[in-house]
Coordinates of C-alpha atoms in Angstrom, one line a residue:
M1 CA 35.2 42.9 25.8
T2 CA 38.4 40.9 25.3
S3 CA 39.0 38.1 22.9
T4 CA 39.6 34.5 24.0
S5 CA 43.0 33.4 22.9
P6 CA 43.5 29.7 21.5
N7 CA 45.4 28.8 24.4
E8 CA 42.9 30.1 27.1
T9 CA 40.0 28.3 28.3
P10 CA 36.4 29.7 28.1
E11 CA 36.2 29.4 31.9
A12 CA 39.4 31.5 32.4
T13 CA 37.6 34.6 31.0
A14 CA 34.1 34.0 32.4
S15 CA 34.5 35.9 35.6
A16 CA 34.4 39.3 33.6
G17 CA 32.7 40.5 30.4
A18 CA 34.4 38.5 27.7
A19 CA 34.1 38.0 23.9
G20 CA 35.1 34.6 22.4
T21 CA 34.8 32.1 19.7
F22 CA 33.5 28.7 19.5
Q23 CA 35.8 25.7 19.8
V24 CA 34.3 24.4 16.3
D25 CA 33.6 25.9 12.8
L26 CA 30.0 26.8 13.5
R27 CA 29.1 27.1 9.8
G28 CA 30.3 23.5 9.4
L29 CA 28.5 22.6 12.4
V30 CA 25.2 23.8 11.2
D31 CA 25.7 22.0 7.8
L32 CA 26.4 19.0 9.7
L33 CA 23.2 19.2 12.0
S34 CA 20.8 20.3 9.1
H35 CA 22.0 17.9 6.4
H36 CA 23.4 14.8 8.2
L37 CA 22.5 14.5 11.9
Y38 CA 18.9 15.7 11.8
S39 CA 16.2 14.9 9.3
S40 CA 14.7 18.3 9.5
P41 CA 15.0 21.8 11.0
R42 CA 11.9 21.2 12.7
V43 CA 13.9 19.6 15.7
Y44 CA 15.0 23.0 16.9
V45 CA 11.6 23.3 18.8
R46 CA 12.5 20.0 20.4
E47 CA 15.9 21.3 21.6
L48 CA 14.3 24.4 23.1
L49 CA 11.6 22.4 24.9
Q50 CA 14.1 19.8 26.0
N51 CA 16.6 22.4 27.5
A52 CA 13.6 24.1 29.4
V53 CA 12.3 20.8 30.7
D54 CA 15.8 19.7 31.7
A55 CA 16.2 23.1 33.5
V56 CA 13.0 23.0 35.6
T57 CA 13.7 19.4 36.5
A58 CA 17.0 20.5 37.9
R59 CA 15.4 23.2 39.8
Q60 CA 12.9 21.0 41.4
A61 CA 15.6 18.7 42.4
H62 CA 17.7 21.7 44.0
E63 CA 14.4 23.5 45.4
P64 CA 11.4 21.2 45.9
G65 CA 8.3 23.1 45.7
A66 CA 9.7 25.9 43.3
R67 CA 7.2 27.4 41.1
I68 CA 7.6 25.8 37.6
R69 CA 6.7 27.7 34.4
I70 CA 7.7 27.2 30.7
C71 CA 6.2 29.4 28.1
L72 CA 7.0 29.4 24.4
S73 CA 6.0 32.2 22.0
A74 CA 6.6 33.3 18.4
S75 CA 5.9 36.4 16.4
A76 CA 7.5 38.3 13.5
G77 CA 10.3 36.0 12.8
R78 CA 11.3 35.5 16.4
V79 CA 10.8 32.6 18.8
T80 CA 11.2 32.8 22.6
I81 CA 10.9 30.2 25.3
E82 CA 11.2 31.2 28.9
D83 CA 11.4 28.9 32.0
S84 CA 11.7 29.1 35.6
G85 CA 14.5 26.4 35.8
I86 CA 17.9 26.1 37.4
G87 CA 19.5 28.8 35.3
L88 CA 23.3 29.3 34.5
T89 CA 26.3 31.0 35.8
A90 CA 28.5 33.2 33.5
A91 CA 31.1 30.4 33.6
E92 CA 28.5 27.7 32.8
T93 CA 27.3 29.7 29.8
H94 CA 30.7 29.3 28.2
S95 CA 31.1 25.7 29.3
F96 CA 27.5 24.3 28.5
L97 CA 26.2 26.6 25.6
A98 CA 29.5 26.9 23.3
T99 CA 31.4 23.6 23.8
I100 CA 30.3 20.5 21.8
G101 CA 30.4 17.2 23.9
R102 CA 29.8 18.8 27.3
S103 CA 26.2 18.9 29.0
S104 CA 25.1 20.3 32.2
K105 CA 23.0 17.3 32.3
R106 CA 25.6 14.7 31.6
G107 CA 28.4 14.5 33.9
G108 CA 27.6 12.6 37.2
H109 CA 30.2 14.4 39.2
E110 CA 29.0 17.7 38.1
L111 CA 25.3 16.8 39.3
A112 CA 26.5 15.2 42.4
E113 CA 28.4 18.5 43.5
R114 CA 24.9 20.2 43.4
G115 CA 23.0 17.5 45.0
L116 CA 21.4 16.7 41.6
E117 CA 22.5 13.1 41.0
S118 CA 19.0 11.7 41.9
A119 CA 17.5 13.9 39.1
R120 CA 19.9 13.0 36.5
Q121 CA 17.8 10.1 35.1
E122 CA 15.0 12.5 34.6
F123 CA 16.9 14.7 32.0
L124 CA 16.2 14.3 28.3
G125 CA 19.2 15.6 26.9
Q126 CA 22.3 13.3 26.5
F127 CA 24.6 14.6 23.8
G128 CA 25.8 18.1 24.7
I129 CA 24.8 19.7 21.4
G130 CA 22.2 21.8 23.1
L131 CA 21.3 25.3 21.8
L132 CA 23.8 25.2 19.0
A133 CA 21.3 23.0 17.2
C134 CA 18.9 26.0 17.0
F135 CA 21.3 27.6 14.5
V136 CA 19.7 25.4 11.8
V137 CA 16.9 27.9 11.8
A138 CA 18.4 31.1 13.6
R139 CA 21.0 33.7 12.6
Q140 CA 21.3 34.9 16.2
I141 CA 20.5 33.3 19.7
R142 CA 20.2 35.4 22.8
V143 CA 20.1 33.7 26.3
V144 CA 19.3 35.6 29.4
T145 CA 19.7 33.4 32.5
R146 CA 20.1 33.6 36.2
T147 CA 21.1 30.8 38.5
A148 CA 19.1 29.3 41.3
R149 CA 22.0 28.1 43.2
D150 CA 23.4 31.5 44.2
P151 CA 20.7 34.0 45.2
H152 CA 23.5 36.8 44.9
A153 CA 24.6 36.0 41.4
A154 CA 23.7 38.5 38.6
P155 CA 22.0 37.7 35.6
V156 CA 23.9 36.7 32.6
E157 CA 23.5 37.3 28.8
W158 CA 24.9 34.9 26.1
L159 CA 24.8 36.2 22.7
A160 CA 25.8 34.2 19.6
T161 CA 25.6 34.7 15.9
D162 CA 25.9 32.2 13.0
D163 CA 29.4 33.6 12.1
G164 CA 30.7 31.6 15.1
S165 CA 31.2 34.3 17.7
Y166 CA 29.4 34.9 21.0
T167 CA 29.7 37.2 23.9
V168 CA 29.0 36.8 27.5
R169 CA 28.2 39.6 30.0
E170 CA 26.5 40.3 33.4
L171 CA 23.3 42.2 33.5
P172 CA 21.7 44.2 36.2
H173 CA 19.6 42.3 38.7
E174 CA 16.4 43.9 37.5
A175 CA 16.9 42.5 34.0
R176 CA 15.8 39.1 35.3
P177 CA 14.5 39.2 39.1
E178 CA 13.7 35.6 39.2
P179 CA 15.9 32.4 38.5
G180 CA 15.4 30.9 35.0
T181 CA 16.3 31.3 31.4
T182 CA 14.9 33.0 28.5
V183 CA 16.1 32.0 24.9
I184 CA 15.3 34.1 22.0
L185 CA 16.0 33.0 18.3
E186 CA 16.1 35.4 15.4
S187 CA 15.4 33.5 12.2
R188 CA 18.0 33.3 9.5
P189 CA 17.3 34.1 5.9
G190 CA 15.5 31.3 4.2
A191 CA 14.2 29.7 7.4
E192 CA 11.4 32.1 8.1
E193 CA 8.8 29.3 7.7
W194 CA 10.0 27.5 10.7
T195 CA 9.3 30.5 12.8
V196 CA 5.7 31.2 11.9
P197 CA 3.6 31.1 15.0
A198 CA 1.1 28.4 13.7
K199 CA 4.1 26.3 12.7
V200 CA 5.9 26.7 16.0
E201 CA 2.7 25.8 17.9
Q202 CA 2.2 22.7 16.1
L203 CA 5.7 21.5 16.3
A204 CA 5.5 22.1 20.0
R205 CA 2.3 20.1 20.5
D206 CA 3.8 17.2 18.5
Y207 CA 6.8 17.0 20.3
G208 CA 5.7 18.2 23.8
S209 CA 2.1 16.9 24.3
L210 CA 3.3 14.3 26.9
L211 CA 6.0 16.3 28.8
P212 CA 5.5 16.2 32.6
Y213 CA 5.1 20.0 33.0
D214 CA 2.5 22.4 31.9
I215 CA 3.9 24.3 28.8
T216 CA 1.9 27.2 27.2
F217 CA 2.2 29.0 23.8
D218 CA 1.6 32.6 23.1
D219 CA 1.2 33.7 19.4
G220 CA 1.6 37.3 20.2
E221 CA -1.8 38.2 19.0
G222 CA -3.1 39.3 22.6
G223 CA -5.1 36.2 23.4
E224 CA -4.6 34.0 26.4
P225 CA -1.5 31.5 26.2
R226 CA -2.7 28.0 25.2
S227 CA -1.5 24.9 26.8
I228 CA 0.4 22.5 24.5
T229 CA 0.5 19.7 26.9
D230 CA -2.1 17.0 27.1
R231 CA -1.6 14.8 30.3
P232 CA -2.0 12.2 31.4
A233 CA -1.7 10.2 28.2
V234 CA -5.0 8.9 26.9
W235 CA -4.0 5.2 27.8
D236 CA -3.6 6.4 31.5
R237 CA -6.8 8.2 31.8
P238 CA -9.7 6.9 33.8
H239 CA -12.8 6.0 32.0
P240 CA -16.3 4.9 33.3
T241 CA -16.5 1.8 31.1
P242 CA -14.2 -0.3 29.1
A243 CA -16.4 0.7 26.1
A244 CA -15.9 4.3 26.8
R245 CA -12.2 3.7 26.9
R246 CA -12.1 2.1 23.5
V247 CA -14.0 5.0 22.0
A248 CA -11.5 7.4 23.5
L249 CA -8.7 5.3 22.3
A250 CA -10.2 5.2 18.9
G251 CA -10.4 9.1 18.8
H252 CA -6.8 9.3 19.7
C253 CA -5.8 7.0 17.0
A254 CA -7.7 8.8 14.5
Q255 CA -6.2 12.1 15.5
L256 CA -2.8 10.7 15.6
F257 CA -2.7 8.3 12.7
G258 CA -5.8 9.0 10.7
F259 CA -7.5 5.8 10.8
A260 CA -10.2 4.4 13.0
P261 CA -8.5 1.1 14.6
L262 CA -10.3 -2.3 14.7
D263 CA -9.1 -2.6 18.3
S264 CA -6.6 -1.4 20.7
I265 CA -3.9 -3.3 22.7
D266 CA -2.4 -2.1 25.9
L267 CA 1.5 -2.0 25.9
D268 CA 2.2 -1.8 29.6
L269 CA 5.7 -3.0 30.9
P270 CA 6.3 -1.3 34.2
V271 CA 9.6 -3.1 34.8
A272 CA 10.9 -1.7 31.4
G273 CA 9.5 1.7 32.1
V274 CA 7.2 1.5 29.0
R275 CA 3.6 2.6 28.7
G276 CA 1.4 2.9 25.6
V277 CA -1.0 1.4 23.2
A278 CA -1.1 -0.4 19.9
Y279 CA -3.8 0.2 17.3
V280 CA -4.8 -2.3 14.9
L281 CA -5.0 -1.4 11.3
P282 CA -8.4 -1.5 9.8
E283 CA -7.1 -2.5 6.4
P284 CA -4.8 -5.4 5.4
T285 CA -1.1 -4.4 4.8
S286 CA 2.1 -6.2 3.3
P287 CA 4.2 -8.2 5.7
A288 CA 7.1 -6.4 4.2
H289 CA 5.6 -3.1 5.3
R290 CA 7.6 -1.7 8.3
A291 CA 5.2 0.5 10.1
G292 CA 6.4 3.6 11.8
H293 CA 5.7 3.7 15.5
R294 CA 5.5 6.8 17.7
V295 CA 7.9 6.8 20.7
H296 CA 8.1 9.4 23.3
L297 CA 11.1 9.6 25.6
K298 CA 10.3 10.9 29.2
G299 CA 7.4 12.6 27.4
M300 CA 9.3 14.1 24.5
L301 CA 8.5 12.7 21.2
L302 CA 11.6 10.9 19.9
T303 CA 10.2 9.8 16.5
D304 CA 7.0 8.9 14.8
Q305 CA 8.9 6.4 12.4
A306 CA 10.4 3.9 14.8
D307 CA 10.4 0.6 12.8
N308 CA 12.3 -1.5 15.4
L309 CA 10.0 -1.2 18.3
L310 CA 7.9 -4.3 17.5
P311 CA 8.5 -7.6 15.9
D312 CA 8.5 -7.9 12.3
W313 CA 5.2 -10.1 12.4
A314 CA 3.2 -7.2 14.2
F315 CA 3.2 -5.3 10.8
F316 CA -0.9 -4.9 11.5
V317 CA -0.5 -2.5 14.3
R318 CA 0.7 1.2 14.9
A319 CA 2.1 1.7 18.4
V320 CA 2.5 4.9 20.4
I321 CA 4.5 4.6 23.7
D322 CA 6.2 6.7 26.3
T323 CA 9.6 5.2 27.8
D324 CA 12.2 6.3 30.3
T325 CA 14.5 3.3 29.7
L326 CA 15.2 3.0 25.9
R327 CA 18.1 4.8 24.4
P328 CA 17.8 7.3 21.7
T329 CA 20.4 7.6 18.7
A330 CA 22.7 10.6 18.4
S331 CA 20.2 12.7 16.6
R332 CA 17.6 11.6 19.2
E333 CA 15.2 10.8 16.2
N334 CA 15.2 7.1 16.6
L335 CA 15.8 4.2 19.0
Y336 CA 19.4 2.8 19.5
D337 CA 19.0 -0.9 18.8
D338 CA 20.6 -2.6 21.8
E339 CA 19.9 -5.5 24.2
T340 CA 17.2 -3.3 26.1
L341 CA 15.4 -2.5 23.0
A342 CA 15.6 -6.2 21.9
A343 CA 14.1 -7.3 25.2
V344 CA 11.4 -4.7 25.1
R345 CA 10.5 -5.6 21.6
E346 CA 10.1 -9.3 22.7
A347 CA 8.0 -8.2 25.6
L348 CA 5.7 -6.0 23.4
G349 CA 5.2 -8.7 21.0
A350 CA 4.3 -11.0 24.0
R351 CA 1.5 -8.4 24.8
V352 CA 0.1 -8.5 21.2
R353 CA 0.1 -12.4 21.3
G354 CA -1.6 -12.3 24.6
W355 CA -4.3 -10.1 23.2
L356 CA -4.8 -12.6 20.4
A357 CA -5.1 -15.4 23.0
E358 CA -7.5 -13.5 25.0
L359 CA -9.8 -12.9 22.1
A360 CA -9.7 -16.4 21.2
A361 CA -10.8 -17.5 24.6
S362 CA -13.5 -14.9 25.4
E363 CA -14.4 -12.9 22.2
P364 CA -14.5 -15.0 19.2
E365 CA -16.5 -12.4 17.2
R366 CA -13.9 -9.7 17.5
L367 CA -11.2 -12.4 16.7
A368 CA -12.9 -13.4 13.6
A369 CA -13.3 -9.7 12.5
F370 CA -9.6 -9.2 13.1
L371 CA -8.6 -12.4 11.2
S372 CA -10.7 -11.5 8.3
V373 CA -8.4 -8.7 7.7
H374 CA -5.0 -9.6 9.2
H375 CA -4.8 -13.4 9.1
L376 CA -1.5 -13.1 7.4
G377 CA 0.1 -11.4 10.5
V378 CA -1.1 -14.1 12.7
K379 CA 0.0 -16.8 10.4
S380 CA 3.5 -15.2 10.4
L381 CA 3.5 -15.4 14.2
A382 CA 2.0 -18.8 14.4
R383 CA 4.8 -20.3 12.2
H384 CA 7.2 -19.8 15.1
D385 CA 4.7 -20.7 18.0
A386 CA 3.2 -24.0 17.9
E387 CA 1.1 -23.2 20.9
L388 CA -0.4 -20.2 19.1
L389 CA -1.0 -22.2 16.1
G390 CA -3.0 -24.8 18.2
L391 CA -5.0 -22.0 19.6
M392 CA -5.7 -20.3 16.2
L393 CA -6.5 -23.6 14.3
P394 CA -10.3 -23.1 14.6
W395 CA -9.9 -19.4 13.1
L396 CA -7.2 -19.2 10.5
P397 CA -8.5 -19.5 7.0
F398 CA -6.9 -21.5 4.3
E399 CA -7.9 -22.3 0.6
T400 CA -8.7 -25.8 0.4
S401 CA -10.2 -28.2 -2.2
D402 CA -13.4 -28.1 0.0
G403 CA -13.5 -24.3 0.0
S404 CA -12.1 -21.6 2.2
M405 CA -12.0 -22.8 6.0
S406 CA -9.9 -23.2 9.0
L407 CA -7.4 -26.1 9.2
E408 CA -9.5 -27.5 12.1
E409 CA -12.6 -27.7 10.0
F410 CA -10.6 -29.3 7.1
A411 CA -8.8 -31.8 9.4
A412 CA -12.3 -33.1 10.6
A413 CA -12.9 -34.2 7.1
H414 CA -9.4 -35.4 6.0
T415 CA -6.9 -37.2 8.2
E416 CA -4.5 -37.1 5.4
I417 CA -3.9 -33.7 4.1
H418 CA -2.0 -32.9 0.8
F419 CA -0.8 -29.5 -0.3
T420 CA 0.5 -27.9 -3.3
R421 CA 3.2 -25.3 -3.2
T422 CA 2.0 -23.1 -6.0
V423 CA -1.3 -21.4 -6.4
E424 CA -1.4 -22.3 -10.1
E425 CA -1.0 -26.1 -9.2
F426 CA -3.7 -25.9 -6.7
R427 CA -6.1 -24.3 -9.0
Q428 CA -5.6 -26.9 -11.7
I429 CA -6.2 -29.8 -9.3
A430 CA -8.6 -28.5 -6.8
P431 CA -11.7 -29.4 -8.8
I432 CA -10.6 -32.8 -9.6
A433 CA -9.5 -33.4 -6.1
A434 CA -12.7 -32.3 -4.6
A435 CA -14.7 -34.6 -6.8
H436 CA -12.6 -37.6 -5.8
G437 CA -12.4 -37.1 -1.9
L438 CA -8.8 -36.0 -2.0
G439 CA -8.0 -33.2 0.6
V440 CA -5.7 -30.5 -0.8
I441 CA -4.6 -27.2 0.7
N442 CA -3.2 -24.4 -1.3
A443 CA 0.1 -23.6 0.4
G444 CA 1.2 -21.2 -2.4
Y445 CA 0.4 -18.2 -0.2
T446 CA 2.7 -16.6 2.3
Y447 CA 3.4 -18.6 5.5
D448 CA 1.1 -21.4 4.6
A449 CA 3.6 -24.0 3.7
D450 CA 5.5 -23.4 7.0
L451 CA 2.2 -23.7 9.1
L452 CA 1.4 -27.1 7.3
A453 CA 4.8 -28.3 8.2
L454 CA 4.3 -27.4 11.9
L455 CA 0.6 -28.9 11.7
P456 CA 1.6 -32.4 13.0
S457 CA 3.4 -31.1 16.1
V458 CA 0.0 -29.8 17.3
R459 CA -2.2 -32.6 15.8
P460 CA -0.2 -35.8 15.8
D461 CA -3.0 -37.7 14.3
L462 CA -2.7 -35.8 11.0
K463 CA -0.5 -36.9 8.1
V464 CA 0.6 -33.9 5.9
A465 CA 2.4 -34.4 2.7
E466 CA 3.1 -32.6 -0.5
L467 CA 0.9 -33.5 -3.3
D468 CA 2.5 -35.8 -5.9
A469 CA 1.4 -37.1 -9.2
G470 CA 1.0 -40.8 -7.9
A471 CA -1.2 -39.6 -5.1
V472 CA -3.6 -37.9 -7.4
T473 CA -3.5 -40.7 -10.0
E474 CA -4.4 -43.3 -7.3
R475 CA -7.4 -41.4 -6.2
L476 CA -8.8 -41.2 -10.1
D477 CA -11.1 -44.2 -11.1
P478 CA -9.2 -46.9 -13.2
V479 CA -10.5 -47.8 -16.6
P480 CA -11.9 -51.4 -17.1
S481 CA -9.2 -53.7 -18.3
S482 CA -11.2 -54.4 -21.5
A483 CA -11.5 -50.8 -22.5
E484 CA -7.7 -50.2 -21.7
L485 CA -7.0 -53.3 -23.9
T486 CA -9.0 -51.8 -26.7
L487 CA -7.1 -48.6 -26.4
A488 CA -3.6 -50.2 -26.2
A489 CA -2.4 -49.1 -29.7
F490 CA -3.6 -45.5 -29.0
L491 CA -1.8 -45.4 -25.6
S492 CA 1.3 -46.8 -27.2
T493 CA 1.4 -44.0 -29.7
A494 CA 0.6 -41.4 -27.1
R495 CA 3.7 -42.7 -24.8
T496 CA 6.1 -42.8 -27.8
R497 CA 5.1 -39.3 -29.0
L498 CA 5.5 -37.9 -25.4
E499 CA 8.7 -39.9 -24.6
P500 CA 11.1 -37.0 -25.6
Q501 CA 9.3 -34.6 -23.3
G502 CA 10.0 -36.9 -20.2
C503 CA 6.1 -37.5 -19.7
D504 CA 4.4 -40.8 -19.1
V505 CA 0.7 -41.3 -20.3
V506 CA -1.9 -42.9 -18.2
L507 CA -5.7 -43.5 -18.7
R508 CA -8.1 -42.8 -15.9
A509 CA -12.0 -41.9 -15.7
F510 CA -12.4 -38.7 -13.5
Q511 CA -14.8 -35.8 -12.9
P512 CA -15.5 -33.1 -14.2
V513 CA -16.0 -34.6 -17.6
S514 CA -15.0 -31.3 -19.3
V515 CA -11.4 -31.7 -18.5
P516 CA -9.9 -33.9 -21.3
A517 CA -6.3 -34.2 -19.8
L518 CA -4.5 -33.4 -16.6
Y519 CA -0.8 -32.6 -16.3
L520 CA 0.8 -33.9 -13.1
D521 CA 4.1 -33.7 -11.6
D522 CA 6.0 -33.1 -8.3
R523 CA 9.2 -31.4 -7.2
Q524 CA 11.2 -34.7 -7.8
A525 CA 9.8 -34.9 -11.2
R526 CA 10.6 -31.2 -12.0
Q527 CA 14.3 -31.7 -10.7
E528 CA 14.9 -34.7 -13.0
R529 CA 13.3 -32.7 -15.9
D530 CA 15.8 -30.0 -15.1
R531 CA 18.6 -32.4 -14.8
T532 CA 17.8 -33.8 -18.1
A533 CA 17.7 -30.5 -19.9
A534 CA 21.1 -29.5 -18.2
L535 CA 22.5 -32.8 -19.4
E536 CA 21.5 -32.2 -23.1
S537 CA 23.4 -28.8 -23.2
A538 CA 26.5 -29.7 -20.9
D539 CA 29.9 -30.4 -22.2
S540 CA 31.7 -33.9 -21.7
L541 CA 32.7 -33.1 -18.1
W542 CA 29.4 -32.1 -16.8
T543 CA 27.6 -34.8 -19.0
G544 CA 29.4 -37.5 -16.6
I545 CA 28.6 -35.6 -13.6
L546 CA 24.9 -35.1 -14.3
G547 CA 24.6 -38.5 -15.6
A548 CA 25.9 -39.9 -12.4
L549 CA 23.1 -37.9 -10.6
R550 CA 20.3 -39.5 -12.6
G551 CA 17.6 -40.5 -10.0
S552 CA 14.6 -42.9 -9.9
A553 CA 12.0 -40.3 -9.3
P554 CA 8.8 -40.7 -11.0
R555 CA 8.2 -38.8 -14.2
A556 CA 5.5 -36.3 -15.1
R557 CA 2.2 -37.8 -16.1
L558 CA -0.3 -36.8 -18.7
V559 CA -3.6 -38.3 -17.3
L560 CA -6.2 -38.7 -20.1
N561 CA -9.8 -38.6 -19.1
H562 CA -11.7 -41.7 -20.5
N563 CA -15.0 -40.0 -19.6
N564 CA -14.3 -37.1 -22.0
P565 CA -15.9 -37.5 -25.4
L566 CA -12.9 -35.7 -27.1
I567 CA -10.5 -38.3 -25.7
R568 CA -12.6 -41.3 -26.9
R569 CA -12.8 -39.6 -30.5
I570 CA -8.9 -39.1 -30.7
A571 CA -8.5 -42.7 -29.6
S572 CA -10.5 -44.0 -32.4
L573 CA -8.6 -41.9 -35.1
P574 CA -7.2 -44.3 -37.8
D575 CA -4.3 -42.1 -38.7
E576 CA -1.5 -42.7 -36.3
T577 CA 0.3 -39.5 -37.3
L578 CA -2.9 -37.4 -36.6
T579 CA -3.4 -39.3 -33.4
G580 CA 0.2 -38.4 -32.4
T581 CA -0.4 -34.7 -33.2
A582 CA -3.6 -34.7 -31.3
V583 CA -1.8 -36.2 -28.2
E584 CA 0.8 -33.4 -28.4
S585 CA -1.9 -30.9 -28.5
L586 CA -3.6 -32.3 -25.4
Y587 CA -0.1 -32.3 -23.7
G588 CA 0.3 -28.7 -24.6
Q589 CA -3.2 -27.7 -23.4
A590 CA -2.8 -29.4 -20.1
L591 CA 0.7 -27.9 -19.6
L592 CA -0.7 -24.4 -20.2
M593 CA -3.6 -25.0 -17.9
S594 CA -1.1 -25.9 -15.1
Q595 CA 0.6 -22.5 -15.7
R596 CA 4.1 -24.0 -15.5
P597 CA 7.0 -22.4 -17.4
L598 CA 7.6 -23.8 -20.7
R599 CA 10.9 -25.3 -21.7
P600 CA 12.3 -24.7 -25.2
A601 CA 11.2 -28.3 -26.0
D602 CA 7.7 -27.7 -24.9
S603 CA 7.4 -24.5 -27.0
T604 CA 8.6 -26.4 -30.1
L605 CA 6.1 -29.2 -29.4
L606 CA 3.2 -26.7 -29.1
N607 CA 4.1 -25.0 -32.3
R608 CA 4.5 -28.2 -34.1
A609 CA 1.1 -29.6 -33.0
F610 CA -0.6 -26.3 -33.7
L611 CA 0.7 -26.3 -37.3
G612 CA 0.0 -30.0 -37.8
L613 CA -3.7 -29.5 -36.7
L614 CA -4.0 -26.6 -39.1
E615 CA -2.6 -28.5 -42.0
W616 CA -4.9 -31.4 -41.3
A617 CA -7.9 -29.0 -41.0
T618 CA -7.2 -27.4 -44.2
H619 CA -5.9 -30.4 -46.2
P620 CA -9.4 -31.7 -47.3
A621 CA -10.3 -28.3 -48.6
E622 CA -7.1 -28.1 -50.7
A623 CA -7.6 -31.6 -52.0
Q624 CA -11.3 -30.7 -53.2
E625 CA -9.8 -27.6 -55.2
D626 CA -7.0 -29.7 -56.8
P627 CA -8.3 -30.4 -60.4
K628 CA -6.2 -33.6 -60.4

């Protein structure tokens, strides 16, 4: 064997037995592959399967009707794969097995010379890394190959080690009588776990179950080789009834993802070369969660963590597909996010949307079961789709002052719909609104405010507005003028005491009687309060600017309940100071019930009122103990 000099090409020495060196630092390459390009050493099994599948695909294109065979085996730290594919010549082993960036499957002119251009699209590999990736687990790789293109060509052995050297030599014809390739890996120290037979078989099934050729696995224990392929895919198999198909798909989902699905959705896009199924999760999940979908490329598993396959709103499904059009990333472990993937993502989203529409039209029981778990996902979709919102109105649940119900049911009772932007505000006002016929929806949950804003576009007869203090106050029963005149001094004291808080005081009669006071404001009132607070702490420049922004928005209101006995007792107190302290206490209690953030001034008021009531409550006792 002679060495290849730096100025010689590998092809120049391929005609005779030759020794050579890789054109890269192999140790650095292995580190790059194992720590940066690939997520795990497990991908070496995929590389072996991929090369074998590409080889038999090329053999079929060259020699239709040729016997196809791929067999994977593992034992005693050794992994072997044998195929009856196209094979390689001595020159090709130099070119394709030891040069990064060149691939027997990549160059269109190379394939055309051999009449293989029509098969190029069937190949899995695209990046020319090939068997070198197997060095992530192997200390030595031995390839014995014989080309099918020249019946007189001798078999060739390519032997490489992880120190960066390789040799190529011709073998006697009897060393490999038939065309094809055998690859043998010897595990490197520390990587033995990846060559254990059970592990190799599990990885081969994971990656290759949908490959288009029968592939067998032999664990070296004397038994019959086992098939690792499972074709056709479960979604393409015939079933006697739709129910039987649903059962089969549910079993597939349980085996693949570990859960029994609520339902399954066919993802069939023949134009885009996509076939598969989406499984509906049986439990609710967060909209922020990006589900990992399982993607096969021409039958080979590409990834089980594709988070860009479906629209973000479809977080309630896990999908598994096989495609021959989408592009993989360089590591072939995810999908390349390009225009093609964007179009496929939109089309797959339309499939999910169509499934929802079909359920709404023909199977309302199944739709109701689905929405009881995943109404959030449908709301996310409907906020961008007025047509779907109109379709889902009878089904989407909302929290309202009349209880949990659909928008359609609520709209039947209320042509004027009010909503609150926070859950706390709704919970404070809902009992009072229900008692006085005011229709209020809690829009504090995700997407609900967006849907309510869209509602008039599908139901023009409805009026939707954010709840404000004036709307609530108008619905509460007014107090008779005589009663209000009697309490004029009390109301004056209350208004004076709460003036520094930017809060008005009104008297109404409302249910339930147990609520003594109700704190009401709206977004404009809150903005005005924030402006006033900023004005108090601003310098002279900002004081002028903020002062010029003073608005005429209504202020917050403390609504006192004339039906409540406590309010009547406070109103009849003879001590004006004690009355003011009691009013501050009512304000603080109502503010706490509304669960709004407390300003420093509010905290100060609460402390003052609490201490004032304590002092008043203990004062009579102190007076009795005083001997004077």
